[in-house]
mmCIF file of C-alpha atoms in Angstrom:
data_model
loop_
_atom_site.group_PDB
_atom_site.id
_atom_site.type_symbol
_atom_site.label_atom_id
_atom_site.label_comp_id
_atom_site.label_asym_id
_atom_site.label_seq_id
_atom_site.Cartn_x
_atom_site.Cartn_y
_atom_site.Cartn_z
ATOM 1 C CA MET E 9 3.203 2.239 -15.125
ATOM 2 C CA LEU E 10 6.421 1.984 -17.147
ATOM 3 C CA TYR E 11 5.882 5.536 -18.412
ATOM 4 C CA VAL E 12 5.683 6.878 -14.850
ATOM 5 C CA VAL E 13 8.643 4.837 -13.606
ATOM 6 C CA TYR E 14 10.799 5.988 -16.530
ATOM 7 C CA HIS E 15 10.055 9.659 -15.948
ATOM 8 C CA TRP E 16 10.672 9.219 -12.208
ATOM 9 C CA VAL E 17 14.102 7.582 -12.473
ATOM 10 C CA THR E 18 15.236 10.045 -15.154
ATOM 11 C CA ALA E 19 13.952 13.136 -13.311
ATOM 12 C CA PRO E 20 16.585 15.588 -11.996
ATOM 13 C CA TYR E 21 15.202 15.256 -8.462
ATOM 14 C CA PHE E 22 15.506 11.446 -8.394
ATOM 15 C CA GLY E 23 17.215 10.480 -5.157
ATOM 16 C CA PRO E 24 16.592 9.775 -1.484
ATOM 17 C CA THR E 25 14.634 11.997 0.863
ATOM 18 C CA VAL E 26 17.014 12.469 3.787
ATOM 19 C CA LEU E 27 16.486 13.840 7.275
ATOM 20 C CA PRO E 28 17.596 17.464 7.653
ATOM 21 C CA PRO E 29 19.975 18.466 10.464
ATOM 22 C CA GLY E 30 18.275 18.722 13.829
ATOM 23 C CA VAL E 31 15.510 16.209 13.100
ATOM 24 C CA GLU E 32 16.013 12.855 14.770
ATOM 25 C CA VAL E 33 14.255 9.508 14.619
ATOM 26 C CA PRO E 34 13.918 7.717 17.985
ATOM 27 C CA LEU E 35 16.078 4.615 18.367
ATOM 28 C CA GLN E 36 13.085 2.285 18.702
ATOM 29 C CA PHE E 37 11.793 3.402 15.313
ATOM 30 C CA LYS E 38 15.208 3.028 13.728
ATOM 31 C CA ILE E 39 15.311 -0.561 14.979
ATOM 32 C CA GLY E 40 11.716 -1.172 13.928
ATOM 33 C CA THR E 41 12.316 0.175 10.427
ATOM 34 C CA ARG E 42 15.413 -1.947 9.867
ATOM 35 C CA ALA E 43 13.628 -5.002 11.278
ATOM 36 C CA VAL E 44 10.851 -4.627 8.710
ATOM 37 C CA GLU E 45 13.330 -4.094 5.877
ATOM 38 C CA ILE E 46 15.409 -7.157 6.726
ATOM 39 C CA GLY E 47 12.686 -9.448 8.033
ATOM 40 C CA MET E 48 10.176 -8.964 5.231
ATOM 41 C CA SER E 49 12.855 -9.199 2.547
ATOM 42 C CA LEU E 50 13.734 -12.639 3.902
ATOM 43 C CA VAL E 51 10.057 -13.610 4.003
ATOM 44 C CA TRP E 52 9.572 -12.603 0.361
ATOM 45 C CA ILE E 53 12.689 -14.519 -0.692
ATOM 46 C CA TYR E 54 11.248 -17.569 1.086
ATOM 47 C CA PHE E 55 7.942 -17.218 -0.762
ATOM 48 C CA ILE E 56 9.738 -16.711 -4.094
ATOM 49 C CA TYR E 57 11.506 -20.019 -3.607
ATOM 50 C CA THR E 58 8.584 -22.054 -2.231
ATOM 51 C CA GLN E 59 5.811 -20.619 -4.428
ATOM 52 C CA LEU E 60 7.629 -19.794 -7.666
ATOM 53 C CA VAL E 61 11.057 -21.409 -8.096
ATOM 54 C CA LYS E 62 10.367 -24.795 -6.509
ATOM 55 C CA PRO E 63 6.981 -25.406 -8.222
ATOM 56 C CA ILE E 64 8.438 -24.400 -11.609
ATOM 57 C CA ARG E 65 11.237 -26.917 -11.149
ATOM 58 C CA GLN E 66 8.768 -29.655 -10.184
ATOM 59 C CA THR E 67 5.812 -29.051 -12.510
ATOM 60 C CA GLY E 68 6.887 -26.308 -14.900
ATOM 61 C CA GLN E 69 4.270 -23.956 -13.434
ATOM 62 C CA PRO E 70 4.346 -21.475 -10.511
ATOM 63 C CA ASN E 71 1.766 -21.639 -7.737
ATOM 64 C CA THR E 72 -1.097 -19.164 -7.875
ATOM 65 C CA LEU E 73 -0.072 -17.858 -4.449
ATOM 66 C CA GLY E 74 3.332 -16.956 -5.872
ATOM 67 C CA LEU E 75 1.747 -15.180 -8.851
ATOM 68 C CA LEU E 76 -0.454 -13.248 -6.455
ATOM 69 C CA GLY E 77 2.692 -12.280 -4.550
ATOM 70 C CA ILE E 78 4.045 -10.737 -7.758
ATOM 71 C CA GLY E 79 0.766 -8.846 -8.101
ATOM 72 C CA PHE E 80 1.162 -7.568 -4.556
ATOM 73 C CA PHE E 81 4.704 -6.454 -5.378
ATOM 74 C CA PHE E 82 3.439 -4.310 -8.255
ATOM 75 C CA ALA E 83 0.790 -2.887 -5.944
ATOM 76 C CA ILE E 84 3.567 -0.746 -4.441
ATOM 77 C CA PHE E 85 2.970 1.549 -7.417
ATOM 78 C CA TRP E 86 -0.405 2.518 -5.937
ATOM 79 C CA ASP E 87 0.736 2.637 -2.312
ATOM 80 C CA PRO E 88 0.579 6.431 -1.805
ATOM 81 C CA SER E 89 -2.682 6.834 -3.765
ATOM 82 C CA MET E 90 -4.525 8.174 -0.722
ATOM 83 C CA ASN E 91 -2.267 11.256 -1.024
ATOM 84 C CA TRP E 92 -3.540 11.968 -4.540
ATOM 85 C CA ILE E 93 -5.525 15.097 -3.599
ATOM 86 C CA GLN E 94 -3.771 15.994 -0.358
ATOM 87 C CA GLN E 95 -1.309 14.316 1.973
ATOM 88 C CA GLY E 96 -2.721 11.868 4.477
ATOM 89 C CA CYS E 97 -0.112 9.108 4.734
ATOM 90 C CA VAL E 98 3.498 9.799 5.754
ATOM 91 C CA TYR E 99 6.647 7.676 5.875
ATOM 92 C CA ASN E 100 9.770 7.579 7.984
ATOM 93 C CA PRO E 101 12.699 8.908 5.903
ATOM 94 C CA TYR E 102 15.102 6.774 7.960
ATOM 95 C CA ALA E 103 14.005 3.837 5.777
ATOM 96 C CA PHE E 104 15.860 3.322 2.520
ATOM 97 C CA ASN E 105 14.047 5.380 -0.075
ATOM 98 C CA MET E 106 14.501 7.215 -3.357
ATOM 99 C CA GLY E 107 11.589 9.564 -2.859
ATOM 100 C CA PHE E 108 8.715 8.300 -4.974
ATOM 101 C CA LEU E 109 7.128 8.530 -8.393
ATOM 102 C CA SER E 110 3.894 10.212 -7.273
ATOM 103 C CA GLY E 111 4.818 13.516 -8.879
ATOM 104 C CA GLU E 112 5.039 11.841 -12.297
ATOM 105 C CA ILE E 113 1.577 10.260 -12.207
ATOM 106 C CA PRO E 114 -0.687 12.159 -14.634
ATOM 107 C CA GLY E 115 -3.355 14.073 -12.720
ATOM 108 C CA TRP E 116 -1.580 13.895 -9.354
ATOM 109 C CA MET E 117 -2.670 16.951 -7.336
ATOM 110 C CA SER E 118 -0.893 17.157 -3.975
ATOM 111 C CA PRO E 119 2.429 19.043 -3.910
ATOM 112 C CA ARG E 120 5.880 17.551 -3.298
ATOM 113 C CA GLY E 121 4.808 13.997 -3.995
ATOM 114 C CA ASN E 122 8.347 13.270 -5.155
ATOM 115 C CA LEU E 123 9.602 13.793 -1.579
ATOM 116 C CA LEU E 124 7.470 11.024 -0.097
ATOM 117 C CA PRO E 125 10.100 8.628 1.346
ATOM 118 C CA GLU E 126 8.498 5.413 0.129
ATOM 119 C CA PRO E 127 10.348 2.608 1.987
ATOM 120 C CA LEU E 128 11.366 0.663 -1.102
ATOM 121 C CA ILE E 129 13.238 -2.203 0.567
ATOM 122 C CA ALA E 130 10.688 -2.571 3.362
ATOM 123 C CA TRP E 131 7.720 -2.611 1.007
ATOM 124 C CA SER E 132 9.423 -4.672 -1.712
ATOM 125 C CA GLY E 133 9.362 -7.514 0.782
ATOM 126 C CA GLY E 134 6.538 -6.261 2.967
ATOM 127 C CA TYR E 135 3.857 -5.918 0.326
ATOM 128 C CA PRO E 136 4.204 -9.503 -0.982
ATOM 129 C CA GLY E 137 5.098 -10.956 2.430
ATOM 130 C CA PHE E 138 2.469 -9.312 4.609
ATOM 131 C CA LEU E 139 -0.250 -9.660 1.983
ATOM 132 C CA ILE E 140 0.469 -13.344 1.396
ATOM 133 C CA TRP E 141 0.239 -13.885 5.162
ATOM 134 C CA GLY E 142 -3.091 -12.091 5.144
ATOM 135 C CA CYS E 143 -4.373 -14.269 2.316
ATOM 136 C CA LEU E 144 -3.361 -17.397 4.230
ATOM 137 C CA PHE E 145 -5.238 -16.039 7.263
ATOM 138 C CA GLY E 146 -8.310 -15.435 5.115
ATOM 139 C CA LEU E 147 -8.057 -18.947 3.656
ATOM 140 C CA ALA E 148 -7.822 -20.408 7.171
ATOM 141 C CA ALA E 149 -10.918 -18.460 8.230
ATOM 142 C CA MET E 150 -12.911 -19.715 5.226
ATOM 143 C CA ARG E 151 -11.808 -23.310 5.801
ATOM 144 C CA TRP E 152 -12.824 -23.038 9.456
ATOM 145 C CA ALA E 153 -16.210 -21.586 8.507
ATOM 146 C CA LYS E 154 -16.771 -24.375 5.953
ATOM 147 C CA SER E 155 -15.948 -27.088 8.476
ATOM 148 C CA ARG E 156 -18.078 -25.433 11.174
ATOM 149 C CA PHE E 157 -21.014 -24.672 8.881
ATOM 150 C CA PRO E 158 -20.956 -27.188 5.981
ATOM 151 C CA ALA E 159 -24.112 -25.735 4.396
ATOM 152 C CA ILE E 160 -22.730 -22.192 4.217
ATOM 153 C CA THR E 161 -23.169 -20.569 0.809
ATOM 154 C CA ASN E 162 -20.202 -19.476 -1.283
ATOM 155 C CA LEU E 163 -21.271 -15.834 -0.922
ATOM 156 C CA ARG E 164 -21.263 -15.992 2.855
ATOM 157 C CA LEU E 165 -18.020 -17.929 2.799
ATOM 158 C CA GLY E 166 -16.451 -15.155 0.709
ATOM 159 C CA ILE E 167 -17.720 -12.545 3.160
ATOM 160 C CA VAL E 168 -16.070 -14.478 6.006
ATOM 161 C CA GLY E 169 -12.769 -14.409 4.127
ATOM 162 C CA VAL E 170 -12.940 -10.684 3.354
ATOM 163 C CA LEU E 171 -13.890 -9.760 6.935
ATOM 164 C CA ALA E 172 -11.078 -11.927 8.294
ATOM 165 C CA VAL E 173 -8.515 -10.141 6.126
ATOM 166 C CA MET E 174 -9.940 -6.749 7.138
ATOM 167 C CA VAL E 175 -9.354 -7.635 10.791
ATOM 168 C CA PHE E 176 -5.885 -8.946 9.963
ATOM 169 C CA ASP E 177 -5.061 -5.695 8.177
ATOM 170 C CA MET E 178 -6.288 -3.559 11.082
ATOM 171 C CA VAL E 179 -4.232 -5.427 13.679
ATOM 172 C CA LEU E 180 -1.130 -5.616 11.476
ATOM 173 C CA GLU E 181 -1.148 -1.956 10.465
ATOM 174 C CA MET E 182 -1.769 -0.650 13.978
ATOM 175 C CA ALA E 183 1.177 -2.735 15.213
ATOM 176 C CA LEU E 184 3.440 -1.531 12.395
ATOM 177 C CA ILE E 185 2.563 2.107 13.014
ATOM 178 C CA ARG E 186 2.834 2.020 16.813
ATOM 179 C CA PHE E 187 5.917 -0.167 17.220
ATOM 180 C CA THR E 188 8.044 0.424 14.118
ATOM 181 C CA GLY E 189 7.156 4.030 13.248
ATOM 182 C CA ILE E 190 7.761 3.257 9.590
ATOM 183 C CA TYR E 191 4.622 5.118 8.525
ATOM 184 C CA ALA E 192 1.496 6.811 9.893
ATOM 185 C CA TYR E 193 -1.861 8.255 8.884
ATOM 186 C CA PRO E 194 -1.915 11.755 10.420
ATOM 187 C CA GLY E 195 -4.261 13.007 7.706
ATOM 188 C CA SER E 196 -7.302 10.943 8.695
ATOM 189 C CA ILE E 197 -10.940 11.542 9.580
ATOM 190 C CA ARG E 198 -10.803 11.336 13.370
ATOM 191 C CA ALA E 199 -14.443 10.327 13.792
ATOM 192 C CA LEU E 200 -13.653 7.217 11.747
ATOM 193 C CA SER E 201 -10.305 6.408 13.356
ATOM 194 C CA ILE E 202 -8.989 4.357 16.264
ATOM 195 C CA PHE E 203 -6.706 6.307 18.663
ATOM 196 C CA ALA E 204 -8.032 9.460 16.996
ATOM 197 C CA GLY E 205 -6.078 12.651 17.623
ATOM 198 C CA HIS E 206 -2.723 10.920 18.070
ATOM 199 C CA TRP E 207 -0.005 10.433 15.475
ATOM 200 C CA TYR E 208 -0.572 6.658 15.594
ATOM 201 C CA GLN E 209 -4.281 6.938 14.793
ATOM 202 C CA PHE E 210 -5.629 4.341 12.395
ATOM 203 C CA PRO E 211 -8.490 5.129 9.982
ATOM 204 C CA ILE E 212 -10.996 2.284 10.007
ATOM 205 C CA TYR E 213 -11.787 2.916 6.363
ATOM 206 C CA GLU E 214 -8.192 1.926 5.520
ATOM 207 C CA ALA E 215 -8.958 -1.580 6.797
ATOM 208 C CA ILE E 216 -12.274 -1.594 4.923
ATOM 209 C CA PHE E 217 -10.925 -0.551 1.519
ATOM 210 C CA PHE E 218 -7.377 -1.935 1.633
ATOM 211 C CA GLY E 219 -8.473 -5.026 3.528
ATOM 212 C CA GLY E 220 -11.401 -5.347 1.150
ATOM 213 C CA TRP E 221 -9.377 -5.727 -2.040
ATOM 214 C CA TRP E 222 -6.828 -7.815 -0.191
ATOM 215 C CA GLY E 223 -9.616 -10.069 1.110
ATOM 216 C CA LEU E 224 -11.005 -10.574 -2.392
ATOM 217 C CA CYS E 225 -7.586 -11.896 -3.394
ATOM 218 C CA ALA E 226 -7.882 -14.461 -0.589
ATOM 219 C CA VAL E 227 -11.344 -15.408 -1.859
ATOM 220 C CA LEU E 228 -9.873 -15.850 -5.340
ATOM 221 C CA LEU E 229 -7.356 -18.326 -3.936
ATOM 222 C CA TYR E 230 -10.006 -20.328 -2.089
ATOM 223 C CA PHE E 231 -12.229 -21.202 -5.020
ATOM 224 C CA LYS E 232 -10.157 -23.407 -7.343
ATOM 225 C CA ASP E 233 -11.125 -26.111 -9.843
ATOM 226 C CA ASP E 234 -9.879 -29.696 -9.920
ATOM 227 C CA LYS E 235 -6.730 -28.534 -11.737
ATOM 228 C CA GLY E 236 -5.867 -26.080 -8.962
ATOM 229 C CA LEU E 237 -6.724 -23.039 -11.092
ATOM 230 C CA THR E 238 -8.662 -19.987 -9.937
ATOM 231 C CA TRP E 239 -11.489 -18.630 -12.084
ATOM 232 C CA VAL E 240 -9.227 -16.027 -13.723
ATOM 233 C CA GLU E 241 -6.807 -18.779 -14.844
ATOM 234 C CA ARG E 242 -9.352 -21.309 -16.102
ATOM 235 C CA GLY E 243 -9.227 -22.192 -19.758
ATOM 236 C CA VAL E 244 -5.538 -21.400 -20.150
ATOM 237 C CA GLU E 245 -4.827 -25.004 -21.131
ATOM 238 C CA LYS E 246 -7.287 -24.685 -24.055
ATOM 239 C CA MET E 247 -5.481 -21.736 -25.629
ATOM 240 C CA GLU E 248 -3.495 -22.723 -28.726
ATOM 241 C CA PHE E 249 -0.864 -20.199 -27.683
ATOM 242 C CA CYS E 250 -0.210 -22.146 -24.468
ATOM 243 C CA LYS E 251 -0.655 -25.790 -25.456
ATOM 244 C CA ARG E 252 2.974 -26.443 -26.413
ATOM 245 C CA SER E 253 4.719 -24.129 -23.979
ATOM 246 C CA ASN E 254 4.758 -24.231 -20.195
ATOM 247 C CA PHE E 255 6.432 -20.850 -20.244
ATOM 248 C CA ARG E 256 3.644 -19.204 -22.243
ATOM 249 C CA LYS E 257 1.033 -20.904 -20.074
ATOM 250 C CA GLY E 258 2.709 -19.562 -16.958
ATOM 251 C CA MET E 259 2.930 -16.067 -18.424
ATOM 252 C CA VAL E 260 -0.777 -16.034 -19.328
ATOM 253 C CA ARG E 261 -1.654 -17.186 -15.814
ATOM 254 C CA ALA E 262 0.586 -14.472 -14.386
ATOM 255 C CA VAL E 263 -1.074 -11.765 -16.475
ATOM 256 C CA ALA E 264 -4.515 -12.990 -15.384
ATOM 257 C CA VAL E 265 -3.715 -13.099 -11.656
ATOM 258 C CA ILE E 266 -1.724 -9.847 -11.590
ATOM 259 C CA GLY E 267 -4.408 -8.153 -13.683
ATOM 260 C CA PHE E 268 -7.097 -9.250 -11.217
ATOM 261 C CA CYS E 269 -5.033 -7.962 -8.306
ATOM 262 C CA GLN E 270 -4.382 -4.571 -9.906
ATOM 263 C CA THR E 271 -7.921 -4.038 -11.204
ATOM 264 C CA VAL E 272 -9.595 -4.836 -7.890
ATOM 265 C CA GLU E 273 -7.169 -2.567 -6.040
ATOM 266 C CA LEU E 274 -7.809 0.265 -8.480
ATOM 267 C CA PHE E 275 -11.582 0.261 -8.030
ATOM 268 C CA ILE E 276 -11.865 -0.680 -4.350
ATOM 269 C CA TYR E 277 -8.894 1.195 -2.871
ATOM 270 C CA VAL E 278 -7.178 3.651 -5.224
ATOM 271 C CA LEU E 279 -10.302 5.543 -6.331
ATOM 272 C CA PRO E 280 -12.158 6.080 -3.007
ATOM 273 C CA MET E 281 -9.243 6.688 -0.626
ATOM 274 C CA PRO E 282 -8.127 10.112 -1.979
ATOM 275 C CA LEU E 283 -11.699 11.401 -1.587
ATOM 276 C CA LEU E 284 -11.723 10.438 2.080
ATOM 277 C CA THR E 285 -8.268 11.919 2.671
ATOM 278 C CA ALA E 286 -9.412 15.189 1.111
ATOM 279 C CA ASN E 287 -11.907 15.503 3.987
ATOM 280 C CA ALA E 288 -9.451 14.637 6.764
ATOM 281 C CA ASP E 289 -8.929 16.483 10.031
ATOM 282 C CA PRO E 290 -5.684 18.348 10.850
ATOM 283 C CA PHE E 291 -2.522 16.410 11.580
ATOM 284 C CA PRO E 292 -2.417 15.544 15.323
ATOM 285 C CA ASP E 293 -0.349 17.896 17.477
ATOM 286 C CA ASP E 294 1.919 15.034 18.568
ATOM 287 C CA THR E 295 2.888 14.039 15.010
ATOM 288 C CA PRO E 296 6.684 13.460 15.100
ATOM 289 C CA ALA E 297 8.725 16.003 13.145
ATOM 290 C CA PHE E 298 10.512 13.305 11.140
ATOM 291 C CA PHE E 299 7.207 12.588 9.367
ATOM 292 C CA THR E 300 6.630 16.196 8.302
ATOM 293 C CA VAL E 301 9.582 18.578 8.551
ATOM 294 C CA GLY E 302 11.895 15.578 8.258
ATOM 295 C CA THR E 303 10.617 14.810 4.770
ATOM 296 C CA GLY E 304 10.325 18.433 3.659
ATOM 297 C CA MET E 305 6.763 17.807 2.527
ATOM 298 C CA CYS E 306 5.023 20.128 4.998
ATOM 299 C CA GLY E 307 5.407 21.833 8.360
ATOM 300 C CA PRO E 308 7.384 24.720 9.872
ATOM 301 C CA GLY E 309 10.292 25.842 7.748
ATOM 302 C CA THR E 310 9.242 23.903 4.652
ATOM 303 C CA GLY E 311 7.196 26.723 3.134
ATOM 304 C CA LEU E 312 4.106 24.525 3.012
ATOM 305 C CA ALA E 313 1.501 24.041 5.725
ATOM 306 C CA CYS E 314 0.344 20.501 6.485
ATOM 307 C CA PRO E 315 -3.218 19.849 5.258
ATOM 308 C CA ARG E 316 -6.095 20.983 7.462
ATOM 309 C CA PRO E 317 -9.792 21.666 6.813
ATOM 310 C CA ASP E 318 -9.519 25.453 7.287
ATOM 311 C CA LEU E 319 -6.927 25.757 4.521
ATOM 312 C CA PRO E 320 -7.601 25.399 0.797
ATOM 313 C CA ILE E 321 -6.402 22.204 -0.836
ATOM 314 C CA GLN E 322 -3.125 22.984 -2.549
ATOM 315 C CA ARG E 323 -2.230 21.628 -5.943
ATOM 316 C CA ARG E 324 1.296 20.779 -6.955
ATOM 317 C CA ASN E 325 1.550 23.662 -9.426
ATOM 318 C CA ASP E 326 0.420 26.172 -6.770
ATOM 319 C CA LEU E 327 3.928 26.257 -5.295
ATOM 320 C CA ASP E 328 5.349 27.733 -8.511
ATOM 321 C CA LYS E 329 2.297 29.873 -9.183
ATOM 322 C CA PHE E 330 2.492 31.648 -5.827
ATOM 323 C CA SER E 331 6.248 31.425 -5.235
ATOM 324 C CA GLY E 332 6.558 35.229 -5.182
ATOM 325 C CA ALA E 333 3.695 35.781 -2.753
ATOM 326 C CA PRO E 334 4.361 36.681 0.929
ATOM 327 C CA GLN E 335 4.390 33.632 3.178
ATOM 328 C CA ILE E 336 3.135 33.581 6.766
ATOM 329 C CA SER E 337 2.454 30.696 9.121
ATOM 330 C CA HIS E 338 -1.066 29.566 9.962
ATOM 331 C CA GLU E 339 -0.597 30.844 13.516
ATOM 332 C CA GLN E 340 0.456 34.287 12.252
ATOM 333 C CA GLY E 341 -2.533 34.408 9.960
ATOM 334 C CA ALA E 342 -4.898 33.460 12.770
ATOM 335 C CA ALA E 343 -3.412 36.148 14.998
ATOM 336 C CA VAL E 344 -3.916 38.805 12.312
ATOM 337 C CA ALA E 345 -7.493 37.677 11.693
ATOM 338 C CA ALA E 346 -8.277 37.871 15.414
ATOM 339 C CA ARG E 347 -7.300 41.555 15.684
#
């Protein structure tokens, strides 16, 4: 991760992706984007104080929920992973961004990943804030199920928690897309999407895979021992390295919780999502220009067609390889083929 971040911030292209002249973002989406940036930053600051700073002052140890929030913060690194093979998720360049580090990830295939306007301020607060809220929702669902069905097994209780977070993710993401316009999933499989064929379509498999790893984090929080430790933290008090230092104990707990968060996300979300995106349908006709032409990633005038099933999947080195070849639009090509 540090290797990729270093090469990103020292790259000559490092800097914001800005809207070109003539491409506008509707006022409602400008307001929505700023609301997410400001609101979720405040939420994350609140959680930092209540789950990290305050507990450390009182007991010398942070709460597990706060450590999980740190893990969610680092999950931003994997945020655009569904675009690994070809672009499927797009962001609003009106949000504060510095492009993104996708182009520096070894093995990254899709072109112009550095232009993806990852909303750094919005997601720096949104990832920990929204995901902590989702975990609390999952915990509430499991507690309700336990009180309603006292004999329920731990396995079924975990399934309740995961399904609850999946539903939470679906509702939250559809609201964010439709009302704030901060991002969208135009490159989705329409047969597996809600509102299919419109720019605000939502792929159900996003809720299954993203909500799935998120839900497992909620399950982790639910099952604690009498010391308030999850199963990944248990035994830390027995380590000689930690016995005489609250700081070292806290650091070991942090590594365990963050490591769980990252590992589960890698296997449940990061690996399968690019394969699904590679089989997506064309971008909807009503996709706003600020998501495509506005970022310079694809669309008319950018020299790169947006992904569609009747075009070959382009790799990032293809742009240099075929830079001297004649370029025509998809429509021009179709017209020639029809003659």
